[in-house]
Coordinates of C-alpha atoms (C1' of nucleotides) in Angstrom, one line a residue:
Chain A
M1101 CA -136.9 -21.4 140.9
P1102 CA -140.1 -20.2 138.5
E1103 CA -139.3 -22.0 135.5
H1104 CA -141.1 -25.2 137.3
D1105 CA -145.0 -25.8 137.7
H1106 CA -144.3 -27.1 141.1
I1107 CA -141.0 -28.1 142.9
C1108 CA -140.4 -30.9 145.0
V1109 CA -137.4 -31.9 146.3
R1110 CA -136.8 -34.9 148.5
F1111 CA -133.6 -35.6 151.7
A1112 CA -133.0 -39.8 150.9
P1113 CA -130.9 -39.8 153.6
S1114 CA -129.7 -44.2 154.0
P1115 CA -130.4 -45.6 157.7
T1116 CA -126.9 -46.9 158.5
G1117 CA -126.9 -45.1 161.6
Y1118 CA -128.3 -42.1 163.0
L1119 CA -128.7 -38.5 160.7
H1120 CA -125.0 -37.1 160.9
L1121 CA -124.7 -32.9 160.7
G1122 CA -123.0 -33.6 157.7
S1123 CA -127.0 -34.8 156.3
A1124 CA -129.3 -33.4 158.7
R1125 CA -128.2 -29.8 157.2
T1126 CA -129.1 -31.3 153.7
G1127 CA -132.0 -32.5 155.1
L1128 CA -132.8 -28.4 156.4
Y1129 CA -131.9 -26.9 153.0
N1130 CA -134.3 -29.0 151.7
Y1131 CA -137.3 -28.0 154.0
V1132 CA -136.8 -24.8 153.2
F1133 CA -135.8 -24.5 150.3
A1134 CA -139.2 -26.0 149.6
R1135 CA -141.3 -24.3 151.6
R1136 CA -139.7 -20.5 150.3
H1137 CA -141.0 -22.2 146.8
G1138 CA -144.4 -24.0 148.0
G1139 CA -143.2 -27.3 147.3
T1140 CA -142.7 -30.7 148.0
F1141 CA -141.1 -31.9 150.4
I1142 CA -140.7 -35.5 150.2
L1143 CA -138.7 -38.2 153.2
R1144 CA -137.5 -40.9 151.2
I1145 CA -136.0 -44.1 152.4
E1146 CA -132.4 -45.6 150.7
D1147 CA -132.0 -48.5 152.2
T1148 CA -131.5 -50.0 149.2
D1149 CA -127.9 -52.1 150.9
L1150 CA -129.8 -54.7 153.7
T1151 CA -127.0 -55.3 155.1
R1152 CA -126.2 -51.9 156.4
S1153 CA -130.0 -50.4 156.6
T1154 CA -131.3 -50.8 160.4
D1155 CA -134.9 -50.4 160.7
E1156 CA -133.8 -48.6 164.4
A1157 CA -131.4 -46.8 161.9
V1158 CA -134.6 -44.7 159.7
V1159 CA -136.9 -44.8 163.7
Q1160 CA -133.7 -42.0 164.1
I1161 CA -133.4 -40.4 161.5
I1162 CA -137.4 -40.1 161.9
D1163 CA -136.8 -39.1 165.0
S1164 CA -134.3 -36.2 164.9
M1165 CA -136.1 -35.2 161.5
K1166 CA -138.8 -34.6 164.5
E1167 CA -137.0 -33.1 166.6
M1168 CA -135.5 -30.6 164.2
G1169 CA -139.4 -30.0 163.2
L1170 CA -138.8 -30.4 159.2
H1171 CA -142.2 -31.8 158.6
W1172 CA -142.4 -34.0 155.5
D1173 CA -146.0 -33.5 153.2
E1174 CA -144.8 -37.5 152.0
G1175 CA -143.2 -40.4 152.9
P1176 CA -142.8 -42.7 156.2
G1177 CA -145.5 -41.8 157.5
A1178 CA -147.0 -39.9 155.9
P1179 CA -148.5 -41.6 152.2
G1180 CA -149.1 -39.6 149.5
P1181 CA -149.0 -39.9 145.8
H1182 CA -145.3 -40.5 145.1
G1183 CA -144.6 -44.4 147.8
P1184 CA -143.8 -45.8 148.3
Y1185 CA -141.2 -43.7 150.0
R1186 CA -138.7 -47.1 150.7
Q1187 CA -136.4 -48.1 148.2
T1188 CA -137.2 -51.7 149.1
E1189 CA -140.6 -51.6 148.4
R1190 CA -139.8 -49.7 145.5
G1191 CA -138.7 -53.2 143.2
D1192 CA -141.6 -53.6 140.8
I1193 CA -141.3 -50.2 140.1
Y1194 CA -137.4 -50.6 139.5
R1195 CA -137.9 -53.5 137.4
E1196 CA -140.9 -51.6 134.7
Y1197 CA -137.9 -49.6 133.9
V1198 CA -135.0 -51.0 133.1
Q1199 CA -138.0 -53.0 131.1
K1200 CA -138.1 -49.9 129.7
L1201 CA -134.7 -48.9 129.4
F1202 CA -133.9 -52.5 128.1
E1203 CA -137.0 -52.3 124.8
S1204 CA -135.4 -49.1 123.9
G1205 CA -132.1 -50.4 123.4
H1206 CA -130.4 -48.2 126.4
L1207 CA -129.4 -51.3 128.5
Y1208 CA -126.9 -54.6 127.5
P1209 CA -126.4 -57.7 129.2
C1210 CA -122.7 -58.4 130.1
F1211 CA -121.9 -61.9 130.7
C1212 CA -117.9 -60.2 131.8
T1213 CA -117.2 -61.7 135.8
P1214 CA -115.6 -60.3 138.6
E1215 CA -112.9 -61.3 138.2
E1216 CA -112.2 -61.1 134.1
L1217 CA -113.2 -56.7 134.9
D1218 CA -111.0 -57.4 137.9
A1219 CA -108.0 -58.6 136.3
E1220 CA -108.4 -55.8 133.6
R1221 CA -108.8 -52.9 136.1
A1222 CA -105.6 -54.6 137.5
A1223 CA -103.5 -54.4 134.0
A1224 CA -104.7 -50.8 133.6
Q1225 CA -104.3 -49.4 137.4
A1226 CA -100.6 -51.1 137.1
E1227 CA -99.0 -49.4 133.7
G1228 CA -100.9 -46.2 135.1
R1229 CA -104.0 -45.4 132.7
G1230 CA -107.5 -44.5 133.6
W1231 CA -110.0 -47.3 133.7
T1232 CA -113.4 -48.4 132.5
Y1233 CA -115.1 -50.7 131.0
S1234 CA -114.3 -51.8 127.5
G1235 CA -117.4 -51.7 126.2
R1236 CA -116.5 -56.0 125.5
C1237 CA -119.9 -57.0 125.2
R1238 CA -122.1 -54.1 124.3
G1239 CA -121.9 -55.7 120.3
L1240 CA -123.0 -59.1 121.8
D1241 CA -126.0 -60.1 118.7
T1242 CA -128.9 -61.3 119.6
A1243 CA -128.6 -65.0 119.1
E1244 CA -125.0 -65.0 121.1
V1245 CA -126.9 -63.2 124.2
A1246 CA -130.3 -66.3 123.8
R1247 CA -127.4 -68.2 123.7
R1248 CA -125.4 -67.9 126.5
Q1249 CA -129.0 -66.7 129.0
A1250 CA -130.2 -70.2 127.8
A1251 CA -126.9 -71.8 129.6
G1252 CA -127.4 -70.3 132.5
E1253 CA -124.6 -67.3 132.2
P1254 CA -124.9 -65.0 135.2
Y1255 CA -125.1 -61.1 133.4
T1256 CA -125.3 -57.5 134.1
L1257 CA -127.5 -55.5 132.5
R1258 CA -125.0 -52.1 131.1
V1259 CA -126.1 -48.4 129.9
R1260 CA -125.2 -48.1 126.4
V1261 CA -123.3 -45.1 127.0
P1262 CA -123.8 -42.2 123.7
E1263 CA -120.6 -40.3 122.8
G1264 CA -120.0 -36.7 124.0
R1265 CA -119.8 -34.8 126.6
T1266 CA -122.9 -34.7 129.7
V1267 CA -123.6 -31.1 130.7
F1268 CA -125.7 -30.4 133.8
H1269 CA -126.7 -27.4 135.5
D1270 CA -125.5 -26.3 139.4
I1271 CA -127.3 -23.7 140.7
L1272 CA -123.9 -23.4 143.1
R1273 CA -121.8 -23.8 140.3
G1274 CA -122.9 -23.5 136.6
E1275 CA -122.5 -25.4 134.1
V1276 CA -120.4 -28.8 135.1
A1277 CA -119.6 -30.8 132.7
F1278 CA -117.7 -34.6 131.6
E1279 CA -116.4 -36.4 128.9
N1280 CA -118.6 -39.7 128.5
D1281 CA -115.7 -41.9 127.8
T1282 CA -114.7 -40.9 131.5
M1283 CA -117.1 -42.5 133.2
G1284 CA -118.0 -46.2 130.5
D1285 CA -120.7 -48.0 130.1
F1286 CA -122.0 -48.1 133.7
I1287 CA -123.9 -51.8 135.1
V1288 CA -127.2 -50.8 136.7
V1289 CA -128.6 -54.5 137.1
R1290 CA -126.7 -56.7 139.1
S1291 CA -126.1 -60.2 138.2
D1292 CA -128.4 -61.0 141.3
G1293 CA -131.9 -58.8 139.1
S1294 CA -131.0 -56.1 141.9
I1295 CA -131.0 -52.6 140.6
T1296 CA -127.9 -49.9 142.2
Y1297 CA -127.8 -46.8 143.2
N1298 CA -127.9 -44.6 140.0
L1299 CA -130.8 -45.8 138.5
A1300 CA -132.9 -47.1 141.7
V1301 CA -132.1 -42.7 142.4
V1302 CA -133.1 -41.8 138.6
V1303 CA -136.2 -43.8 138.8
D1304 CA -137.4 -42.8 142.5
D1305 CA -136.6 -39.0 141.2
V1306 CA -138.4 -39.4 138.2
T1307 CA -141.2 -41.0 139.2
M1308 CA -141.5 -38.7 142.7
E1309 CA -141.1 -35.7 140.4
I1310 CA -138.8 -34.3 142.0
S1311 CA -137.4 -30.9 140.1
H1312 CA -134.4 -29.6 142.2
V1313 CA -132.5 -32.0 143.3
I1314 CA -130.4 -31.0 146.3
R1315 CA -127.0 -32.8 147.9
G1316 CA -124.2 -33.3 148.8
D1317 CA -121.4 -32.2 146.3
D1318 CA -119.7 -35.5 147.0
H1319 CA -122.5 -36.6 144.9
I1320 CA -121.1 -34.3 141.7
S1321 CA -119.0 -37.5 139.6
N1322 CA -122.3 -38.7 140.2
T1323 CA -124.7 -37.3 137.7
P1324 CA -123.1 -37.5 134.6
K1325 CA -124.1 -41.1 134.9
Q1326 CA -127.9 -39.8 136.3
V1327 CA -128.1 -37.0 133.5
V1328 CA -127.3 -40.4 131.2
I1329 CA -130.0 -42.3 131.9
Y1330 CA -132.8 -39.0 132.1
R1331 CA -131.9 -38.6 128.9
A1332 CA -132.6 -42.7 127.3
L1333 CA -135.9 -42.6 129.5
G1334 CA -137.1 -38.8 128.5
A1335 CA -137.3 -37.8 131.6
R1336 CA -136.9 -34.0 132.3
V1337 CA -133.1 -33.4 133.7
P1338 CA -133.9 -32.0 136.8
E1339 CA -132.1 -28.8 138.8
F1340 CA -129.5 -29.6 140.7
L1341 CA -127.6 -28.2 143.9
H1342 CA -124.4 -29.7 145.4
M1343 CA -124.1 -28.3 147.9
P1344 CA -120.4 -28.2 149.7
L1345 CA -119.4 -31.0 152.8
L1346 CA -119.3 -31.0 155.9
F1347 CA -116.2 -31.0 158.0
G1348 CA -114.0 -31.0 161.4
T1349 CA -111.6 -29.8 162.7
D1350 CA -108.9 -31.7 160.6
K1351 CA -110.2 -30.5 157.6
K1352 CA -112.2 -34.1 156.9
K1353 CA -115.2 -34.8 156.7
L1354 CA -116.7 -35.2 159.7
S1355 CA -116.5 -38.0 162.4
K1356 CA -117.8 -39.9 165.3
R1357 CA -113.2 -39.0 166.0
H1358 CA -115.7 -36.1 166.2
G1359 CA -116.6 -35.6 168.9
A1360 CA -120.4 -34.7 168.8
T1361 CA -121.4 -35.5 164.9
K1362 CA -124.9 -36.3 165.9
L1363 CA -128.4 -34.4 167.5
E1364 CA -129.6 -36.3 170.0
Q1365 CA -125.6 -35.8 171.7
L1366 CA -125.4 -32.1 171.1
T1367 CA -128.8 -31.9 173.1
A1368 CA -127.3 -33.7 175.7
E1369 CA -124.2 -32.1 175.7
G1370 CA -127.1 -28.8 176.7
F1371 CA -127.0 -26.7 173.3
L1372 CA -130.7 -26.5 171.6
V1373 CA -131.8 -27.7 168.3
E1374 CA -132.8 -24.2 167.5
V1375 CA -129.3 -23.3 167.9
V1376 CA -127.7 -26.5 166.5
R1377 CA -130.6 -26.0 163.2
N1378 CA -129.5 -22.2 163.2
Y1379 CA -125.9 -22.8 162.8
L1380 CA -126.0 -25.7 160.4
C1381 CA -127.5 -23.2 158.2
F1382 CA -125.3 -20.4 158.7
L1383 CA -122.3 -22.3 158.0
S1384 CA -121.5 -21.2 154.0
A1385 CA -123.7 -18.5 154.2
E1386 CA -123.0 -15.0 155.4
F1387 CA -123.5 -15.4 159.1
D1388 CA -125.7 -11.5 161.0
E1389 CA -126.2 -11.7 164.5
S1390 CA -129.9 -10.8 163.9
M1391 CA -129.6 -15.1 163.3
I1392 CA -128.8 -16.7 166.0
T1393 CA -132.3 -16.7 166.8
W1394 CA -134.3 -17.6 164.3
S1395 CA -137.5 -19.5 164.0
L1396 CA -137.6 -22.2 161.6
D1397 CA -140.4 -20.0 159.8
D1398 CA -137.6 -17.3 159.9
L1399 CA -135.3 -19.1 157.7
V1400 CA -137.2 -20.2 154.5
A1401 CA -138.3 -16.7 154.7
H1402 CA -134.9 -15.3 154.9
L1403 CA -132.4 -18.2 154.2
D1404 CA -131.8 -18.2 150.8
V1405 CA -130.3 -21.9 148.9
T1406 CA -128.5 -21.1 146.5
K1407 CA -126.4 -17.9 147.3
L1408 CA -124.1 -20.6 149.5
G1409 CA -120.3 -20.8 149.4
T1410 CA -119.4 -23.7 147.3
S1411 CA -116.0 -25.2 149.3
P1412 CA -116.7 -27.1 152.1
S1413 CA -117.0 -25.8 156.1
I1414 CA -115.3 -27.0 159.4
F1415 CA -117.6 -27.8 161.9
D1416 CA -116.4 -25.7 165.0
P1417 CA -118.0 -26.5 168.1
E1418 CA -116.9 -23.2 169.8
K1419 CA -119.3 -20.8 167.8
L1420 CA -122.0 -23.6 168.3
R1421 CA -120.7 -22.4 171.7
W1422 CA -121.0 -18.4 171.7
M1423 CA -124.7 -19.1 169.3
N1424 CA -126.0 -20.8 172.3
G1425 CA -125.6 -18.2 174.9
R1426 CA -126.3 -15.9 172.7
Y1427 CA -129.5 -17.5 171.9
L1428 CA -130.1 -18.9 176.0
R1429 CA -129.2 -14.8 176.8
A1430 CA -132.3 -13.8 174.6
M1431 CA -134.5 -15.5 176.3
T1432 CA -137.0 -14.9 179.0
D1433 CA -136.7 -16.4 182.5
E1434 CA -139.1 -18.7 182.3
W1435 CA -138.3 -19.6 178.8
L1436 CA -135.0 -20.9 180.9
G1437 CA -137.3 -22.8 183.1
D1438 CA -138.7 -24.8 181.7
R1439 CA -135.6 -25.6 179.5
L1440 CA -133.5 -26.2 182.6
V1441 CA -136.1 -28.5 184.0
G1442 CA -136.7 -30.3 181.1
Y1443 CA -133.1 -30.9 180.2
L1444 CA -131.9 -31.2 183.8
T1445 CA -134.9 -34.2 183.5
R1446 CA -133.4 -35.5 180.4
V1447 CA -129.6 -36.3 181.7
G1448 CA -130.8 -37.9 184.6
F1449 CA -130.2 -34.9 187.1
Y1450 CA -132.7 -34.8 189.9
G1451 CA -132.5 -38.5 190.4
D1452 CA -129.1 -38.8 191.2
P1453 CA -127.6 -34.8 191.4
A1454 CA -124.1 -35.4 193.0
G1455 CA -123.5 -38.1 190.6
V1456 CA -124.3 -36.5 186.9
G1457 CA -122.6 -33.3 188.7
E1458 CA -119.4 -35.6 188.9
I1459 CA -119.5 -37.4 184.8
A1460 CA -120.2 -32.8 184.6
A1461 CA -117.1 -32.5 186.4
Q1462 CA -115.4 -34.5 183.6
G1463 CA -117.0 -33.1 180.7
A1464 CA -119.2 -32.1 178.6
Q1465 CA -119.2 -35.8 176.3
A1466 CA -118.7 -37.6 178.9
L1467 CA -122.6 -36.6 179.9
A1468 CA -123.6 -36.9 176.9
H1469 CA -122.3 -40.7 176.5
A1470 CA -123.9 -41.3 180.0
V1471 CA -126.7 -40.0 178.4
E1472 CA -126.7 -42.0 175.6
D1473 CA -126.6 -45.6 177.2
A1474 CA -129.0 -44.1 179.7
E1475 CA -131.1 -43.9 176.4
T1476 CA -130.5 -46.8 174.6
E1477 CA -130.9 -49.1 177.8
H1478 CA -133.9 -46.6 178.0
V1479 CA -133.8 -46.3 182.0
P1480 CA -136.7 -43.5 183.0
P1481 CA -135.3 -40.7 184.1
T1482 CA -136.4 -39.0 187.2
V1483 CA -138.2 -36.1 187.2
P1484 CA -137.8 -33.4 188.9
D1485 CA -140.2 -33.1 192.3
E1486 CA -142.0 -30.1 193.8
E1487 CA -139.2 -29.1 196.1
Q1488 CA -136.8 -29.2 193.4
E1489 CA -138.2 -28.2 189.9
A1490 CA -138.9 -24.7 192.2
L1491 CA -135.8 -24.7 192.7
T1492 CA -134.3 -25.0 189.3
R1493 CA -136.4 -21.8 188.3
A1494 CA -135.9 -19.6 191.3
I1495 CA -132.1 -20.0 190.1
A1496 CA -132.4 -19.7 186.6
P1497 CA -133.1 -16.0 186.5
L1498 CA -129.2 -16.0 188.9
V1499 CA -127.7 -17.9 185.8
H1500 CA -129.0 -17.2 183.1
E1501 CA -126.6 -14.9 181.8
K1502 CA -123.5 -17.3 182.9
L1503 CA -125.3 -20.0 180.8
E1504 CA -123.9 -21.2 177.1
V1505 CA -124.6 -24.7 177.6
L1506 CA -127.3 -26.3 179.7
A1507 CA -125.2 -28.6 180.9
D1508 CA -123.5 -26.1 182.3
F1509 CA -125.8 -25.3 184.8
I1510 CA -124.8 -28.2 186.8
P1511 CA -121.8 -27.3 187.6
M1512 CA -122.1 -23.6 188.4
A1513 CA -125.8 -24.0 190.4
G1514 CA -125.3 -28.1 190.7
W1515 CA -124.7 -27.5 194.7
F1516 CA -128.4 -25.7 195.8
F1517 CA -129.3 -29.3 195.1
R1518 CA -127.2 -30.7 197.3
P1519 CA -126.0 -31.0 201.3
L1520 CA -123.4 -28.8 202.3
E1521 CA -120.0 -30.2 201.5
F1522 CA -115.9 -29.8 200.5
T1523 CA -113.2 -31.0 199.0
P1524 CA -110.0 -30.8 200.8
E1525 CA -109.3 -27.2 198.2
A1526 CA -112.3 -25.9 199.2
L1527 CA -111.7 -26.2 202.6
E1528 CA -107.7 -25.0 202.8
R1529 CA -109.1 -21.9 200.1
L1530 CA -112.1 -21.1 203.4
R1531 CA -109.5 -21.4 205.7
G1532 CA -107.0 -19.2 204.3
T1533 CA -109.6 -16.8 204.0
A1534 CA -108.7 -13.7 205.9
G1535 CA -111.8 -13.4 208.9
A1536 CA -113.3 -16.6 207.7
A1537 CA -114.8 -18.1 211.1
E1538 CA -115.8 -14.5 212.4
T1539 CA -117.8 -13.9 208.7
L1540 CA -119.6 -17.0 209.1
T1541 CA -120.9 -17.3 211.6
T1542 CA -121.9 -12.9 212.2
A1543 CA -123.9 -13.7 208.6
A1544 CA -125.8 -16.6 210.4
A1545 CA -126.7 -14.7 212.7
G1546 CA -127.4 -11.5 211.1
L1547 CA -129.9 -13.7 208.1
R1548 CA -131.2 -15.7 211.1
D1549 CA -132.7 -12.1 212.1
L1550 CA -133.9 -9.9 208.8
E1551 CA -136.6 -9.4 209.5
E1552 CA -137.6 -8.9 205.3
W1553 CA -136.7 -12.4 203.2
D1554 CA -135.2 -10.8 200.3
V1555 CA -132.5 -10.0 197.9
P1556 CA -132.1 -6.6 198.4
S1557 CA -131.7 -6.8 202.5
V1558 CA -129.2 -10.0 201.6
E1559 CA -127.7 -7.7 200.3
T1560 CA -127.8 -4.0 202.6
L1561 CA -126.5 -6.7 206.3
V1562 CA -124.3 -8.6 203.9
R1563 CA -122.8 -5.3 202.9
E1564 CA -122.9 -4.0 206.4
L1565 CA -120.7 -6.8 207.5
P1566 CA -116.7 -5.6 206.2
P1567 CA -116.6 -2.7 207.9
A1568 CA -118.2 -3.6 210.3
L1569 CA -115.7 -6.5 210.8
S1570 CA -112.7 -5.0 209.4
L1571 CA -111.9 -6.8 206.6
K1572 CA -112.3 -6.6 202.9
P1573 CA -114.7 -6.9 201.5
K1574 CA -113.5 -9.2 199.0
A1575 CA -112.0 -11.3 202.1
V1576 CA -115.9 -11.4 202.9
F1577 CA -117.5 -12.1 199.8
A1578 CA -114.9 -15.3 199.3
A1579 CA -115.6 -17.0 202.5
L1580 CA -119.8 -16.7 202.7
R1581 CA -119.5 -17.7 198.8
L1582 CA -117.7 -20.5 200.2
G1583 CA -119.1 -20.6 203.5
M1584 CA -122.7 -21.2 201.6
S1585 CA -121.4 -23.5 198.6
G1586 CA -117.9 -25.5 199.3
Q1587 CA -117.2 -23.6 195.8
S1588 CA -115.2 -20.6 194.6
V1589 CA -117.6 -19.8 191.8
T1590 CA -121.5 -19.2 191.7
P1591 CA -124.2 -17.7 190.7
G1592 CA -124.7 -13.5 192.8
L1593 CA -123.8 -14.1 195.9
F1594 CA -127.2 -12.0 197.5
E1595 CA -129.3 -14.3 195.2
S1596 CA -128.0 -17.4 195.9
L1597 CA -128.6 -16.7 199.6
W1598 CA -131.8 -15.7 199.2
A1599 CA -132.7 -18.7 197.0
L1600 CA -131.3 -21.2 199.1
G1601 CA -134.1 -19.7 201.5
R1602 CA -133.3 -18.8 205.1
D1603 CA -133.9 -22.2 206.7
N1604 CA -131.0 -24.4 204.9
A1605 CA -128.3 -20.1 204.3
V1606 CA -127.6 -19.9 208.3
A1607 CA -127.4 -23.8 208.5
R1608 CA -124.4 -24.4 205.3
L1609 CA -122.7 -20.9 206.9
G1610 CA -122.5 -22.4 210.6
Q1611 CA -121.6 -25.5 209.0
A1612 CA -118.7 -23.9 207.0
A1613 CA -118.0 -21.9 209.9
A1614 CA -117.9 -25.7 212.5
L1615 CA -115.5 -27.2 209.7
L1616 CA -113.9 -24.3 211.0
G1617 CA -114.0 -24.3 214.2
Chain B
rG751 C1' -103.2 -42.7 137.4
rG752 C1' -108.0 -40.5 134.9
rC753 C1' -112.2 -37.2 135.5
rG754 C1' -115.2 -33.6 138.5
rC755 C1' -115.2 -30.0 142.8
rA756 C1' -112.6 -26.6 145.6
rU757 C1' -108.8 -23.0 147.6
rU758 C1' -109.7 -14.5 152.0
rC759 C1' -107.7 -14.1 158.9
rG760 C1' -106.7 -21.3 163.6
rU761 C1' -112.3 -21.6 162.0
rC762 C1' -117.7 -19.1 159.4
rU763 C1' -117.5 -15.8 155.5
rA764 C1' -118.4 -10.0 152.7
rG765 C1' -115.6 -9.4 148.0
rG766 C1' -117.8 -9.9 142.0
rG767 C1' -111.2 -5.0 138.3
rG768 C1' -110.5 0.5 140.4
rC769 C1' -115.0 2.2 146.6
rC770 C1' -109.0 -3.4 149.6
rU771 C1' -102.9 0.3 153.5
rA772 C1' -109.6 -6.5 152.1
rG773 C1' -115.4 -6.3 156.1
rG774 C1' -118.0 -8.9 160.0
rA775 C1' -118.5 -12.2 163.5
rC776 C1' -116.2 -17.1 166.6
rG777 C1' -111.5 -17.9 168.5
rC778 C1' -107.4 -15.0 171.6
rC779 C1' -104.6 -11.5 173.1
rG780 C1' -105.3 -6.2 176.2
rC781 C1' -108.3 -2.8 178.9
rC782 C1' -112.8 -1.1 181.2
rC783 C1' -116.9 -3.1 184.0
rU784 C1' -117.9 -6.6 188.6
rC785 C1' -118.7 -9.8 195.2
rU786 C1' -116.1 -15.0 191.5
rC787 C1' -117.8 -16.4 187.9
rA788 C1' -119.5 -14.5 183.4
rC789 C1' -122.8 -10.6 180.3
rG790 C1' -121.6 -6.4 178.1
rG791 C1' -118.5 -2.2 175.9
rC792 C1' -113.6 -1.1 174.3
rG793 C1' -109.1 -1.9 171.7
rG794 C1' -105.9 -5.2 169.0
rU795 C1' -103.4 -9.5 167.0
rA796 C1' -104.5 -12.5 162.1
rA797 C1' -105.9 -14.1 155.5
rC798 C1' -106.4 -13.1 149.1
rA799 C1' -102.7 -21.5 148.4
rU800 C1' -98.2 -20.1 144.8
rG801 C1' -96.3 -18.8 139.6
rG802 C1' -97.2 -16.9 134.8
rG803 C1' -100.4 -14.2 132.0
rU804 C1' -105.0 -10.6 130.3
rU805 C1' -105.5 -5.1 131.7
rC806 C1' -104.0 1.6 132.6
rG807 C1' -105.7 -1.8 136.8
rA808 C1' -106.7 -7.9 140.3
rA809 C1' -108.9 -11.0 146.1
rU810 C1' -112.2 -10.3 141.6
rC811 C1' -110.8 -12.2 134.5
rC812 C1' -107.1 -16.4 131.8
rC813 C1' -103.6 -21.1 132.4
rA814 C1' -100.5 -23.9 134.6
rU815 C1' -98.9 -25.6 139.8
rA816 C1' -100.0 -27.6 144.9
rU817 C1' -102.8 -28.6 147.6
rG818 C1' -107.5 -31.4 149.7
rC819 C1' -112.0 -33.5 148.8
rG820 C1' -115.0 -36.8 145.5
rC821 C1' -115.9 -40.0 141.9
rU822 C1' -113.1 -44.1 138.6
rA823 C1' -117.7 -50.8 142.8
rC824 C1' -122.0 -56.3 140.6
rC825 C1' -121.8 -48.8 147.8
rA826 C1' -125.3 -45.6 148.0

RNA sequence: GGCGCAUUCGUCUAGGGGCCUAGGACGCCGCCCUCUCACGGCGGUAACAUGGGUUCGAAUCCCAUAUGCGCUACCA
C-alpha cells in the first residue's frame, strides 16, 4: 500500500466487556498490517458510551492485547503525538471540528423532537416505506434559528448530505457505492451537545492521521456517512479494509452462548495463546500446516491481509484443538514441562489435585469457569512444591504426544499426584482381569528387587511376566495399569512405573493387590 | 420495507473461462502401527445456493431469486 507516505492504523475497541475473539482478530490484523508496512499501530479506546463502558473492561482489553504480544506504538500507557487515546478525553478536539463543520455550512441545527421523528418513522414503516430524515429543518433561515435557540428549544446538529452517490474503496471488495439519499441528513451532535459515533471516528481518524481503516464488515454501511464527513472536512479519505465477521457454529455472530469467546477462557481450557492467535489469522485465509507454529514475526512476514476472503467464518473449536495438539508436538519436552507447570499452577491443580481433577472431569469449560471465578476473586494460585514440579517435568515427555490441550494432562496424568484410589467400576475391571492378583504381587516384588531403576529395566521385567505367569500380555498390562493408577488410560506403562519412583510404584501395586485379596 | 455485504464438502478454504471426472485441512468412517489412550501412515465420505443469460466452453463473467448478516437510532 505504498502510495501513502506513512502507514498508520488503529484498533479501536469499545470497552463494554472483555475482548471478544472477533475483536481480537481485528486487533491482530491491524497489528500485522502496521508491522508489515513499517507503520504505526495505535490503540484507541472508544468509550463514548458512558453507560456501557467500564475501566475494568479497558484493563481486560489491554491485558488480552499484551498476552497476544500486540504492542501498540501509541495508546494507553504509550503517549504519542496523536493523544489522548480515549474518546472521553478528546472532547475539545471534537468541539473544534464541529465548529469547523458548522462554519463551513456542512452542519445545520434541527429542532425536530424525538417524538416527531419517531412518529414519522412509524408512519413510513406502516406504509412499508423506507425512512430517512425529511430535511425539514434544513432550510430554516438564520432569524428563525436564532429565535428558537434564544427560546431555549433543544436542537441537534445534522450533516447537510450532498446529492449524488458516495463511493469508497475497500481493499477486499473494490468499489462500494451508496446513493446518498438512502442515508438522509444524519445527526452528528446530540441535543445534549455530545457527538455521535460517526463523527467521533472520523475526527479521530483524521487527527490521528490514519491511512488505513481495518475493521469488521459490520461497519460497511456506516462508511458512506463517514466519507461524507471526510469530504466536508476536506480531509483525505483513508483506505478501508472491512474484514469478514467471526461466527459461532450456528452461523450467528460469536457470543457467550458459543462457549469460549474470550482469550482468557480459552487459555484456561488449556489452549495456547500462540495457537489461538494463529488460528484467528488463518480463518478467512488459506491454511498451510507450516503456519501452525508461526511466531508473531512470521505472521508479519507472511500474512497478507489484503488477500483475505470476504465471507464470514465460523469459529471451529475442533480445528483449534487439533492445531493446539500439533503445536504442542512440535515443541520440545522441556518447553512442554514449562508450560504445564505454568498452566497447572494457574488452574490451581497443585493446591488440590483431586478437586481440580474432578472439575476437569466435567469438561474443559467447567474448569475454565472455576478458574475464572478464582481469578475474579483474586485467589492466589498454589505454586507447586519441588516434588510436584519435578514430577510434572518428568511426566511431560510421557504425555507429550497425547495432549491436545494442556488441560488433557489432568485426566491423563493427574493420578500421579494423588494417592491410589479406585472407582467401583475400575476395581471391578481389575477384578475381571485374568490373573490380576498374581500379576500385581509378582510385579511388585520384581520391581522392588530390580537392580537399576530405569525404563529399560522396568520394561524388561514387565515383558517377562506374561510367559512366566502363562498369561496374555494384554491381561498383564491391563492389571498393572489399573493397579498403579486406578485408571485404564494412562501414559506408557513402563515409563509411568518408572516416573512413579520405585517405592511408590511398589507400594501402589501392593495396595491394589491387597484390595483383591 | 430501503440500502449494503456475503454465498465451493458439516467447518476453514484452493480456484479468478478450458489444467476441475473441483484440490488441501479439520471432523467423521475404515485399515495399518500398538501395553491402554494417543501420535503417525494409508484409504474413504462429502461441496460449486437456485434460475436465467453471455460464450464453442462457466465454480469462475452478467442478471434475477433465495438465504444469512449488517446498517437504516439524539448505540458504538
